[in-house]
Coordinates of C-alpha atoms and ligand atoms in Angstrom, one line a residue:
X1237 CA -57.9 -40.6 -7.4
X1238 CA -59.3 -42.3 -4.2
X1239 CA -57.8 -41.6 -0.8
X1240 CA -58.6 -43.9 2.1
X1241 CA -57.6 -43.6 5.7
X1242 CA -57.1 -46.5 8.1
X1243 CA -54.9 -47.5 11.1
X1244 CA -51.1 -47.2 10.4
X1245 CA -49.5 -50.3 11.9
X1246 CA -46.1 -50.4 10.2
X1247 CA -44.3 -47.3 8.8
X1248 CA -42.9 -46.5 5.4
X1249 CA -44.2 -45.0 2.2
X1250 CA -44.3 -47.1 -1.0
X1251 CA -45.7 -46.9 -4.5
X1252 CA -46.6 -49.8 -6.8
X1253 CA -49.2 -51.7 -8.7
X1254 CA -52.2 -53.0 -6.8
X1255 CA -52.7 -56.7 -6.3
X1256 CA -56.2 -57.2 -5.1
X1257 CA -56.9 -60.4 -3.3
X1258 CA -60.4 -61.8 -3.5
X1259 CA -62.9 -61.0 -0.8
X1260 CA -62.8 -64.8 -0.1
X1261 CA -66.6 -65.0 -0.1
X1262 CA -66.4 -68.5 -1.6
X1263 CA -69.5 -69.6 -3.4
X1264 CA -70.8 -72.7 -1.6
X1265 CA -71.8 -74.9 -4.5
X1266 CA -74.3 -77.3 -3.0
X1267 CA -76.1 -77.3 0.2
X1268 CA -77.2 -81.0 0.2
X1269 CA -75.7 -84.2 -1.0
X1270 CA -77.5 -87.5 -1.6
X1271 CA -77.7 -90.0 1.1
X1272 CA -75.5 -92.5 -0.7
X1273 CA -72.7 -89.9 -1.2
X1274 CA -72.4 -89.2 2.6
X1275 CA -69.4 -91.5 3.2
X1276 CA -67.5 -90.1 0.2
X1277 CA -68.3 -86.5 1.4
X1278 CA -67.1 -87.3 4.9
X1279 CA -64.0 -88.6 3.4
X1280 CA -63.6 -85.4 1.4
X1281 CA -64.0 -83.3 4.5
X1282 CA -61.3 -85.3 6.4
X1283 CA -58.9 -85.2 3.5
X1284 CA -59.3 -81.4 3.2
X1285 CA -58.8 -81.1 7.0
X1286 CA -55.6 -83.2 6.9
X1287 CA -54.1 -81.2 4.1
X1288 CA -55.0 -77.9 6.0
X1289 CA -53.3 -79.3 9.1
X1290 CA -50.2 -80.2 7.1
X1291 CA -50.1 -76.7 5.6
X1292 CA -50.4 -75.1 9.0
X1293 CA -47.5 -77.2 10.3
X1294 CA -45.4 -76.2 7.3
X1295 CA -46.2 -72.5 8.0
X1296 CA -45.3 -73.0 11.6
X1297 CA -41.9 -74.5 10.8
X1298 CA -41.2 -71.7 8.2
X1299 CA -42.2 -68.9 10.5
X1300 CA -40.3 -70.5 13.4
X1301 CA -37.1 -70.6 11.3
X1302 CA -37.6 -67.1 10.0
X1303 CA -38.9 -65.2 13.0
X1304 CA -38.7 -67.5 16.0
X1305 CA -40.8 -69.8 18.0
X1306 CA -43.0 -67.0 19.5
X1307 CA -44.4 -66.0 16.1
X1308 CA -44.9 -69.6 15.1
X1309 CA -47.0 -70.2 18.2
X1310 CA -49.9 -68.4 16.4
X1311 CA -50.1 -71.4 14.1
X1312 CA -50.3 -73.8 17.1
X1313 CA -53.5 -72.1 18.0
X1314 CA -54.8 -72.6 14.4
X1315 CA -53.8 -76.2 14.5
X1316 CA -55.5 -76.7 17.8
X1317 CA -58.7 -75.3 16.3
X1318 CA -58.4 -77.5 13.2
X1319 CA -58.1 -80.5 15.4
X1320 CA -60.8 -79.5 17.9
X1321 CA -63.0 -82.7 18.4
X1322 CA -66.1 -80.6 18.9
X1323 CA -65.7 -78.8 15.7
X1324 CA -65.0 -82.1 13.8
X1325 CA -68.0 -83.7 15.5
X1326 CA -70.4 -80.9 14.5
X1327 CA -69.3 -80.8 10.9
X1328 CA -69.5 -84.6 10.6
X1329 CA -73.0 -84.5 12.1
X1330 CA -74.2 -82.0 9.6
X1331 CA -72.8 -84.1 6.7
X1332 CA -74.0 -87.4 8.1
X1333 CA -77.3 -86.5 9.7
X1334 CA -78.5 -83.7 7.6
X1335 CA -76.8 -84.6 4.3
X1336 CA -75.2 -81.1 4.1
X1337 CA -72.2 -80.7 1.7
X1338 CA -68.9 -80.5 3.5
X1339 CA -68.4 -76.9 2.2
X1340 CA -71.8 -75.9 3.7
X1341 CA -71.2 -77.7 6.9
X1342 CA -67.7 -76.3 7.4
X1343 CA -68.9 -72.8 6.7
X1344 CA -71.9 -73.1 9.0
X1345 CA -70.0 -74.6 12.0
X1346 CA -67.0 -72.3 11.8
X1347 CA -69.0 -69.2 11.3
X1348 CA -71.2 -70.1 14.3
X1349 CA -68.0 -70.4 16.4
X1350 CA -66.6 -67.1 15.2
X1351 CA -69.9 -65.3 15.7
X1352 CA -70.2 -66.6 19.2
X1353 CA -66.7 -65.3 19.9
X1354 CA -67.4 -61.9 18.4
X1355 CA -70.7 -61.6 20.3
X1356 CA -68.7 -61.5 23.5
X1357 CA -68.0 -57.9 22.6
X1358 CA -64.3 -58.1 23.5
X1359 CA -61.8 -56.6 21.0
X1360 CA -59.2 -59.3 21.6
X1361 CA -61.8 -62.1 21.2
X1362 CA -63.1 -60.4 18.0
X1363 CA -59.7 -60.5 16.6
X1364 CA -59.2 -64.1 17.5
X1365 CA -62.5 -64.8 15.7
X1366 CA -60.6 -63.8 12.6
X1367 CA -58.5 -66.9 13.2
X1368 CA -61.6 -69.0 12.8
X1369 CA -62.6 -67.3 9.6
X1370 CA -59.0 -68.0 8.4
X1371 CA -59.5 -71.7 9.1
X1372 CA -62.8 -71.6 7.3
X1373 CA -61.1 -70.0 4.3
X1374 CA -58.3 -72.6 4.3
X1375 CA -60.8 -75.5 4.5
X1376 CA -63.1 -74.1 1.8
X1377 CA -60.0 -73.4 -0.3
X1378 CA -59.0 -77.1 -0.2
X1379 CA -62.6 -78.4 -0.6
X1380 CA -63.2 -76.1 -3.6
X1381 CA -59.7 -76.6 -5.0
X1382 CA -59.1 -72.8 -4.9
X1383 CA -56.1 -71.1 -3.4
X1384 CA -54.6 -67.6 -3.3
X1385 CA -52.1 -68.7 -5.9
X1386 CA -51.3 -65.0 -6.6
X1387 CA -49.4 -64.7 -3.3
X1388 CA -46.9 -67.5 -3.9
X1389 CA -46.4 -66.8 -7.6
X1390 CA -45.3 -63.1 -7.4
X1391 CA -42.7 -62.2 -9.9
X1392 CA -42.8 -58.4 -9.6
X1393 CA -43.2 -55.8 -6.8
X1394 CA -46.8 -55.2 -5.7
X1395 CA -48.9 -53.5 -3.0
X1396 CA -51.4 -56.0 -1.7
X1397 CA -54.9 -54.7 -1.1
X1398 CA -57.1 -57.3 0.7
X1399 CA -60.3 -57.5 2.7
X1400 CA -58.1 -59.4 5.2
X1401 CA -54.7 -61.0 5.3
X1402 CA -54.4 -63.9 7.7
X1403 CA -51.3 -64.2 10.0
X1404 CA -50.3 -67.2 7.9
X1405 CA -50.4 -65.2 4.7
X1406 CA -48.6 -62.2 6.3
X1407 CA -45.8 -64.2 7.8
X1408 CA -45.1 -66.0 4.5
X1409 CA -45.2 -62.8 2.4
X1410 CA -42.2 -62.6 0.1
X1411 CA -40.7 -59.3 1.2
X1412 CA -38.7 -59.1 -2.1
X1413 CA -42.0 -58.5 -4.0
X1414 CA -44.5 -57.2 -1.4
X1415 CA -43.9 -53.5 -1.0
X1416 CA -46.6 -53.1 1.5
X1417 CA -50.2 -54.1 2.3
X1418 CA -53.5 -52.6 3.3
X1419 CA -56.5 -54.5 4.6
X1420 CA -60.2 -53.5 5.1
X1421 CA -60.4 -55.1 8.5
X1422 CA -58.1 -55.5 11.5
X1423 CA -56.9 -53.5 14.6
X1424 CA -53.8 -52.5 16.3
X1425 CA -53.5 -55.7 18.3
X1426 CA -54.1 -58.2 15.5
X1427 CA -51.4 -60.8 14.8
X1428 CA -51.3 -59.5 11.3
X1429 CA -50.3 -56.0 12.5
X1430 CA -47.7 -57.5 14.9
X1431 CA -46.1 -59.5 12.1
X1432 CA -46.1 -56.6 9.7
X1433 CA -44.1 -54.6 12.2
X1434 CA -41.7 -57.4 12.8
X1435 CA -41.1 -57.9 9.0
X1436 CA -40.9 -54.1 8.6
X1437 CA -43.4 -54.0 5.7
X1438 CA -45.4 -50.8 5.5
X1439 CA -48.9 -51.7 6.4
X1440 CA -52.4 -50.2 7.1
X1441 CA -55.3 -52.0 8.5
X1442 CA -59.0 -51.2 9.4
X1443 CA -59.7 -49.2 6.2
X1444 CA -63.4 -50.3 6.1
X1445 CA -65.0 -51.6 2.9
X1446 CA -63.2 -49.8 0.1
X1447 CA -61.5 -52.2 -2.3
X1448 CA -64.7 -53.3 -4.1
X1449 CA -64.1 -51.2 -7.2
X1450 CA -60.3 -51.9 -7.5
X1451 CA -59.6 -54.6 -9.9
X1452 CA -55.8 -54.7 -9.7
X1453 CA -52.9 -53.2 -11.6
X1454 CA -53.9 -49.6 -10.6
X1455 CA -51.0 -47.5 -9.2
X1456 CA -51.2 -47.2 -5.4
X1457 CA -49.4 -45.1 -2.9
X1458 CA -49.4 -46.7 0.5
X1459 CA -48.4 -44.3 3.4
X1460 CA -47.8 -46.5 6.4
X1461 CA -46.7 -43.4 8.4
X1462 CA -50.0 -41.7 8.2
X1463 CA -52.3 -44.6 7.5
X1464 CA -53.4 -43.5 3.9
X1465 CA -53.9 -45.5 0.8
X1466 CA -54.1 -43.5 -2.5
X1467 CA -55.5 -45.4 -5.5
X1468 CA -54.8 -43.9 -8.9
X1469 CA -53.0 -40.9 -7.6
X1470 CA -53.2 -37.8 -9.8
X1471 CA -50.2 -36.2 -11.4
X1472 CA -49.7 -33.7 -8.6
X1473 CA -49.8 -36.4 -5.9
X1474 CA -47.4 -38.6 -7.8
X1475 CA -45.0 -35.7 -8.2
X1476 CA -45.3 -35.1 -4.4
X1477 CA -44.6 -38.7 -3.7
X1478 CA -41.6 -38.9 -6.0
X1479 CA -40.1 -35.8 -4.4
X1480 CA -40.7 -37.1 -0.9
X1481 CA -39.3 -40.5 -1.8
X1482 CA -36.1 -38.9 -3.0
X1483 CA -35.9 -36.8 0.2
X1484 CA -36.7 -39.9 2.4
X1485 CA -33.9 -41.9 0.7
X1486 CA -31.5 -39.1 1.5
X1487 CA -32.7 -38.9 5.1
X1488 CA -32.5 -42.7 5.5
X1489 CA -28.9 -42.7 4.3
X1490 CA -28.0 -39.9 6.6
X1491 CA -29.8 -41.4 9.5
X1492 CA -28.0 -44.7 9.0
X1493 CA -24.8 -43.0 9.6
X1494 CA -26.1 -41.8 13.0
X1495 CA -26.5 -45.4 14.2
X1496 CA -23.0 -45.5 15.7
X1497 CA -23.1 -42.0 17.1
X1498 CA -24.4 -41.1 20.5
X1499 CA -27.7 -39.4 21.1
X1500 CA -26.1 -36.2 22.4
X1501 CA -27.6 -32.7 22.3
X1502 CA -25.8 -29.7 20.7
X1503 CA -24.5 -28.7 24.1
X1504 CA -23.2 -32.2 24.9
X1505 CA -26.0 -33.6 27.1
X1506 CA -26.2 -37.4 26.6
X1507 CA -29.7 -38.8 26.2
X1508 CA -30.3 -42.5 26.4
X1509 CA -32.6 -44.0 23.8
X1510 CA -33.7 -47.5 24.5
X1511 CA -35.9 -49.9 22.4
X1512 CA -39.4 -51.2 23.2
X1513 CA -39.7 -54.9 22.3
X1514 CA -42.4 -57.6 22.4
X1515 CA -40.3 -60.6 21.3
X1516 CA -36.6 -61.5 21.8
X1517 CA -36.1 -61.4 18.0
X1518 CA -36.5 -57.6 18.0
X1519 CA -33.5 -57.0 20.2
X1520 CA -31.2 -57.3 17.2
X1521 CA -33.0 -54.4 15.4
X1522 CA -32.6 -52.3 18.4
X1523 CA -28.8 -53.0 18.8
X1524 CA -28.2 -52.4 15.0
X1525 CA -29.9 -49.0 15.3
X1526 CA -27.7 -48.0 18.2
X1527 CA -30.1 -48.4 21.1
X1528 CA -28.7 -47.9 24.6
X1529 CA -30.6 -51.0 25.8
X1530 CA -34.1 -52.2 26.2
X1531 CA -36.3 -49.8 28.1
X1532 CA -39.5 -51.8 27.9
X1533 CA -39.8 -55.6 27.3
X1534 CA -43.5 -56.3 27.0
X1535 CA -43.3 -59.9 28.3
X1536 CA -47.0 -60.6 28.0
X1537 CA -46.5 -61.3 24.3
X1538 CA -44.9 -64.6 25.4
X1539 CA -48.3 -65.5 26.7
X1540 CA -50.4 -63.9 23.9
X1541 CA -48.8 -65.8 21.1
X1542 CA -48.9 -69.2 22.7
X1543 CA -51.7 -71.7 23.4
X1544 CA -50.5 -72.7 26.9
X1545 CA -49.2 -70.9 30.0
X1546 CA -45.4 -70.3 29.5
X1547 CA -43.3 -72.3 32.0
X1548 CA -40.5 -70.8 34.1
X1549 CA -38.1 -72.3 31.5
X1550 CA -40.0 -70.5 28.6
X1551 CA -39.7 -67.2 30.4
X1552 CA -36.1 -67.8 31.4
X1553 CA -35.1 -68.8 27.9
X1554 CA -36.7 -65.7 26.3
X1555 CA -35.0 -63.3 28.9
X1556 CA -31.6 -64.9 28.4
X1557 CA -31.8 -64.4 24.7
X1558 CA -32.5 -60.7 25.1
X1559 CA -29.8 -60.4 27.8
X1560 CA -27.2 -62.2 25.7
X1561 CA -27.8 -59.8 22.8
X1562 CA -27.6 -56.8 25.1
X1563 CA -24.3 -57.5 26.9
X1564 CA -23.9 -54.9 29.6
X1565 CA -26.7 -52.7 28.3
X1566 CA -29.7 -52.4 30.6
X1567 CA -32.9 -54.5 30.0
X1568 CA -36.1 -53.4 31.7
X1569 CA -38.3 -56.5 32.0
X1570 CA -41.9 -55.5 32.7
X1571 CA -43.9 -58.1 34.5
X1572 CA -47.0 -59.4 32.7
X1573 CA -49.4 -56.7 31.5
X1574 CA -52.3 -59.1 30.8
X1575 CA -55.9 -57.9 30.5
X1576 CA -57.8 -55.2 28.7
X1577 CA -57.0 -55.7 25.0
X1578 CA -54.2 -58.2 25.8
X1579 CA -56.0 -61.5 26.8
X1580 CA -54.3 -64.8 26.0
X1581 CA -56.5 -67.4 24.4
X1582 CA -56.2 -69.7 27.4
X1583 CA -57.6 -67.0 29.8
X1584 CA -60.5 -65.9 27.6
X1585 CA -63.1 -67.5 29.9
X1586 CA -61.7 -65.6 32.9
X1587 CA -62.3 -62.3 31.2
X1588 CA -65.5 -63.0 29.4
X1589 CA -67.8 -61.3 32.0
X1590 CA -65.8 -58.1 32.4
X1591 CA -67.9 -55.2 31.4
X1592 CA -65.1 -52.7 31.2
X1593 CA -61.8 -54.6 30.8
X1594 CA -59.7 -51.4 30.6
X1595 CA -60.7 -50.7 34.2
X1596 CA -60.9 -54.3 35.2
X1597 CA -58.6 -57.0 36.4
X1598 CA -55.5 -56.3 34.4
X1599 CA -51.7 -56.0 34.7
X1600 CA -50.3 -55.9 38.2
X1601 CA -53.8 -56.4 39.7
X1602 CA -54.0 -59.8 37.9
X1603 CA -50.5 -60.8 38.9
X1604 CA -51.2 -60.0 42.6
X1605 CA -54.4 -62.1 42.4
X1606 CA -52.6 -65.0 40.7
X1607 CA -49.4 -65.4 42.8
X1608 CA -48.3 -68.7 41.2
X1609 CA -48.3 -67.1 37.8
X1610 CA -46.5 -64.0 39.1
X1611 CA -43.9 -66.0 41.0
X1612 CA -43.1 -68.2 38.0
X1613 CA -42.3 -65.1 36.0
X1614 CA -40.3 -63.5 38.9
X1615 CA -38.2 -66.6 39.4
X1616 CA -37.3 -66.6 35.7
X1617 CA -36.4 -62.9 35.8
X1618 CA -34.3 -63.3 38.9
X1619 CA -32.5 -66.4 37.5
X1620 CA -31.8 -64.5 34.3
X1621 CA -30.6 -61.4 36.3
X1622 CA -27.1 -62.9 36.6
X1623 CA -26.7 -62.9 32.9
X1624 CA -26.9 -59.2 32.3
X1625 CA -28.0 -55.8 33.4
X1626 CA -31.7 -56.5 34.4
X1627 CA -34.2 -54.1 35.9
X1628 CA -37.7 -55.3 36.9
X1629 CA -40.8 -53.1 36.4
X1630 CA -44.4 -53.5 37.5
X1631 CA -47.1 -52.2 35.1
X1632 CA -50.3 -50.2 35.9
X1633 CA -49.5 -49.6 39.5
X1634 CA -52.3 -47.4 41.0
X1635 CA -51.6 -47.5 44.7
X1636 CA -48.6 -47.7 47.1
X1637 CA -50.1 -50.9 48.5
X1638 CA -50.0 -52.6 45.1
X1639 CA -46.3 -51.6 44.7
X1640 CA -45.4 -52.8 48.1
X1641 CA -47.3 -56.1 47.6
X1642 CA -45.5 -56.7 44.3
X1643 CA -42.1 -56.0 45.9
X1644 CA -42.9 -58.3 48.8
X1645 CA -43.7 -61.2 46.5
X1646 CA -40.4 -60.5 44.6
X1647 CA -38.6 -60.6 48.0
X1648 CA -40.3 -64.0 48.8
X1649 CA -39.1 -65.4 45.5
X1650 CA -35.6 -64.1 46.3
X1651 CA -35.7 -66.0 49.6
X1652 CA -36.9 -69.2 47.8
X1653 CA -34.1 -69.0 45.4
X1654 CA -31.6 -68.4 48.2
X1655 CA -32.9 -71.5 50.0
X1656 CA -32.5 -73.5 46.8
X1657 CA -28.9 -72.1 46.3
X1658 CA -29.9 -70.6 42.9
X1659 CA -27.9 -67.4 42.1
X1660 CA -29.6 -64.1 41.2
X1661 CA -28.9 -60.4 41.4
X1662 CA -30.1 -59.3 44.9
X1663 CA -29.9 -55.6 44.2
X1664 CA -31.7 -55.5 40.9
X1665 CA -33.5 -52.2 40.5
X1666 CA -37.2 -52.3 41.0
X1667 CA -39.3 -49.8 39.1
X1668 CA -42.9 -49.0 38.1
X1669 CA -44.8 -47.8 35.1
X1670 CA -46.5 -44.4 35.7
X1671 CA -49.6 -44.8 33.5
X1672 CA -52.5 -44.1 35.9
X1673 CA -53.3 -40.6 37.1
X1674 CA -53.3 -41.7 40.8
X1675 CA -49.6 -42.8 40.4
X1676 CA -48.8 -39.2 39.2
X1677 CA -50.7 -37.6 42.1
X1678 CA -48.8 -39.8 44.6
X1679 CA -45.5 -39.6 42.6
X1680 CA -43.6 -38.2 45.6
X1681 CA -44.7 -41.0 47.8
X1682 CA -43.8 -43.6 45.1
X1683 CA -40.5 -41.9 44.5
X1684 CA -39.3 -42.7 48.0
X1685 CA -39.8 -46.4 47.4
X1686 CA -39.1 -47.1 43.8
X1687 CA -35.7 -47.3 42.0
X1688 CA -37.1 -45.8 38.8
X1689 CA -40.2 -44.6 36.9
X1690 CA -41.2 -45.2 33.3
X1691 CA -44.1 -43.1 32.1
X1692 CA -46.5 -45.1 29.9
X1693 CA -48.2 -42.3 28.0
X1694 CA -50.4 -44.8 26.0
X1695 CA -52.4 -45.6 29.1
X1696 CA -51.8 -42.4 30.9
X1697 CA -53.5 -40.5 28.1
X1698 CA -56.3 -43.0 28.0
X1699 CA -57.1 -42.8 31.7
X1700 CA -56.6 -39.1 32.0
X1701 CA -58.7 -38.1 29.0
X1702 CA -61.2 -40.9 29.5
X1703 CA -60.5 -41.9 25.9
X1704 CA -60.1 -45.5 24.7
X1705 CA -56.7 -45.8 23.1
X1706 CA -57.9 -48.3 20.5
X1707 CA -61.2 -46.8 19.6
X1708 CA -61.0 -45.0 16.2
X1709 CA -64.2 -43.0 16.9
X1710 CA -62.4 -41.1 19.7
X1711 CA -59.0 -41.0 18.1
X1712 CA -59.2 -37.2 17.6
X1713 CA -59.6 -36.7 21.3
X1714 CA -56.7 -38.9 22.3
X1715 CA -53.9 -36.4 22.3
X1716 CA -50.3 -36.6 23.6
X1717 CA -50.1 -32.8 23.4
X1718 CA -53.0 -32.2 25.8
X1719 CA -51.9 -29.6 28.4
X1720 CA -53.1 -32.1 31.2
X1721 CA -50.6 -34.7 29.9
X1722 CA -47.7 -32.2 29.9
X1723 CA -48.6 -31.2 33.4
X1724 CA -48.7 -34.8 34.6
X1725 CA -45.2 -35.4 33.2
X1726 CA -44.0 -32.2 35.0
X1727 CA -45.3 -33.6 38.2
X1728 CA -43.6 -36.9 37.8
X1729 CA -40.3 -35.1 36.9
X1730 CA -40.5 -32.9 40.0
X1731 CA -41.1 -35.9 42.4
X1732 CA -38.4 -38.0 40.8
X1733 CA -35.9 -35.1 40.9
X1734 CA -36.5 -34.6 44.6
X1735 CA -35.5 -38.2 45.3
X1736 CA -33.0 -38.5 42.5
X1737 CA -34.8 -41.3 40.7
X1738 CA -34.5 -42.0 36.9
X1739 CA -37.5 -41.3 34.7
X1740 CA -38.1 -42.8 31.2
X1741 CA -41.0 -42.2 28.8
X1742 CA -41.8 -45.5 27.1
X1743 CA -45.3 -44.7 25.6
X1744 CA -45.6 -43.9 21.9
X1745 CA -45.3 -40.2 22.7
X1746 CA -41.5 -40.6 22.9
X1747 CA -41.4 -42.3 19.5
X1748 CA -42.9 -39.2 17.9
X1749 CA -40.1 -36.8 16.9
X1750 CA -42.3 -33.8 17.5
X1751 CA -42.4 -34.4 21.2
X1752 CA -38.6 -34.9 21.7
X1753 CA -37.6 -31.2 22.3
X1754 CA -40.6 -30.9 24.7
X1755 CA -39.6 -34.0 26.7
X1756 CA -35.9 -32.9 26.9
X1757 CA -37.1 -29.5 28.0
X1758 CA -39.2 -31.1 30.7
X1759 CA -36.0 -32.8 31.9
X1760 CA -36.3 -36.3 30.4
X1761 CA -32.9 -37.9 29.5
X1762 CA -34.2 -41.4 29.0
X1763 CA -36.6 -42.4 26.2
X1764 CA -37.7 -45.9 25.3
X1765 CA -39.2 -46.2 21.8
X1766 CA -40.3 -48.3 18.9
X1767 CA -37.1 -49.8 17.3
X1768 CA -37.6 -48.2 13.9
X1769 CA -37.9 -44.7 15.3
X1770 CA -34.5 -44.7 17.0
X1771 CA -32.5 -43.1 14.2
X1772 CA -35.0 -40.2 13.7
X1773 CA -35.1 -39.5 17.4
X1774 CA -31.4 -39.4 17.6
X1775 CA -31.4 -36.9 14.8
X1776 CA -33.7 -34.6 16.8
X1777 CA -31.6 -34.9 20.0
X1778 CA -28.4 -34.1 18.0
X1779 CA -30.0 -31.0 16.6
X1780 CA -31.3 -29.3 19.7
X1781 CA -29.6 -27.9 22.8
X1782 CA -31.1 -28.2 26.2
X1783 CA -31.6 -24.5 26.6
X1784 CA -33.5 -24.5 23.3
X1785 CA -35.6 -27.5 24.4
X1786 CA -36.4 -25.7 27.7
X1787 CA -37.6 -22.7 25.8
X1788 CA -39.8 -24.9 23.7
X1789 CA -41.2 -26.8 26.6
X1790 CA -41.8 -23.5 28.5
X1791 CA -43.8 -22.1 25.6
X1792 CA -45.7 -25.5 25.0
X1793 CA -46.7 -25.5 28.7
X1794 CA -48.2 -22.1 28.4
X1795 CA -50.7 -23.2 25.7
X1796 CA -54.1 -24.4 26.7
X1797 CA -55.2 -26.5 23.8
X1798 CA -53.7 -29.9 22.7
X1799 CA -54.2 -28.7 19.0
X1800 CA -52.0 -25.6 19.7
X1801 CA -49.4 -27.5 21.5
X1802 CA -49.0 -30.1 18.7
X1803 CA -49.1 -27.4 16.1
X1804 CA -46.4 -25.4 17.9
X1805 CA -44.2 -28.5 18.3
X1806 CA -44.5 -29.4 14.6
X1807 CA -43.3 -26.0 13.7
X1808 CA -40.3 -26.3 16.0
X1809 CA -39.5 -29.7 14.6
X1810 CA -39.6 -28.4 11.0
X1811 CA -37.2 -25.7 12.0
X1812 CA -34.8 -28.0 13.9
X1813 CA -35.0 -31.0 11.5
X1814 CA -36.9 -30.0 8.3
X1815 CA -36.2 -33.4 6.7
X1816 CA -38.2 -35.2 9.4
X1817 CA -41.4 -33.3 8.6
X1818 CA -43.2 -34.8 5.6
Ligands
LIG2268 C1 -48.1 -47.4 27.9 O1 -49.2 -47.6 28.4 O2 -47.7 -46.3 27.5 C2 -47.1 -48.5 27.7 C3 -45.9 -48.3 27.3 O3 -47.6 -49.8 27.9 P1 -48.5 -50.6 26.9 O4 -48.5 -49.8 25.6 O5 -47.9 -51.9 26.8 O6 -49.8 -50.6 27.5
LIG2269 MG1 -49.6 -49.5 29.4

């Protein structure tokens, strides 16, 4: 039995036979061609490129129909690369001037491009370099007449183990037969991870080289909740899996029945659970699971998945789709949180020199320095505000001046719209993310000026504990249960309470059932979470009373180690909801 750990990017535990996809290290057959074959070889390169472009367009259409235009935009970027005149010129030149075979020329040119991108040392750019390797793979596949036939010819359920899965391959996976997948490479922000979540296929990425000895057909357990792949499980592990599957099924059935029931504590306190979304398509999953609205709409994904700056119409159309699905339910539209690990392709140059992008020009700082970009988005938000219950929220606010400047620009845009006779909601609530320690320390000052707070624990933990949220080498130090984090949440609650302002927790901490009694005990009544977590969290809320939650949070706040806090909370969860602890 082999057990491997990676990054869990899409939850669920499944068992099935392994389908191992080749490492894709195509063997380049010839390095040189004879001079008189050059024209024929150039023609072969162009034919392969045309077929690849056609395939990409077909993928784009398929994904657009299945998942929506935002996801399909990934393929526009691929297409743009395949049609890049510089790339074509360099390959042609190697074939024509140096008599290299098209296979060798393609591999050399594309790898050079990808390596240059990776050398910039930026996580986002490194992941985009994978798109270039994807294009290389596609071109070589056509030139060499090979393809990953296995994926399109599936006739029985499998678990895919691959060095890498391209976004194209992931988006077109047949969910009837693909139980889950695990890849050796990849990170949290890769398109492959985003698509796995949207398709709700259990998935793990970033396992490191480990599938070399697996030939296919072996039994695999893929645990997308804990990021574990177990190859050839022993009898005891299999028995544990079967037992937990049976229990999970019972839990899922019971949780489905909670979808229409309110998130209400044992003593009748109503708790609002909202969904976090990146794309308008996800809103339906939230509504189906009984969300009370959208507590965090990460609008930067509109930028990230496209290859051009979204227009006011693009923003407006996306917001209207979300609002239409939500009816009267609130929708918190967060303004662009671009920068750090979220850099759109079209802005890569602007960020290339940043030594420390997590502390650099990101989020509201970027919007304030780029007023036309900010105003375009604000116009769209305001115009959409007449179609639903919209709230606007600024990310990564670290000083009062930033908040005031952002609000002032919003007021300017309101005046412009008024002059143009365009209707909008003048009183729409204006809130801010609390995700920088300075915002907590000044929470009282902020509370006088904002309409609501939303605590972004993902960044708050990173900036408080000086611990990169996406670096696996410090993952053990990145703890939601750290006493400093509990204290910061207490401080925000106290300040908000004084000025009667609403507080939501929208970081991943609130999607973890262990932390729900603690958060309720600290006074939280609004949680914004990953859509698939909603039923489980509702279950916790419905099994605890506020007085019990307060006892739990009081005890947790007395502990001085993150490890002890988390251990204590796990114990409390297994007492309150034993089924949720696996
Ligand atoms: C957070 O930081 O907790 C948050 C919700 O924002 P994001 O994950 O988009 O940075
Ligand atoms: Mg954040």
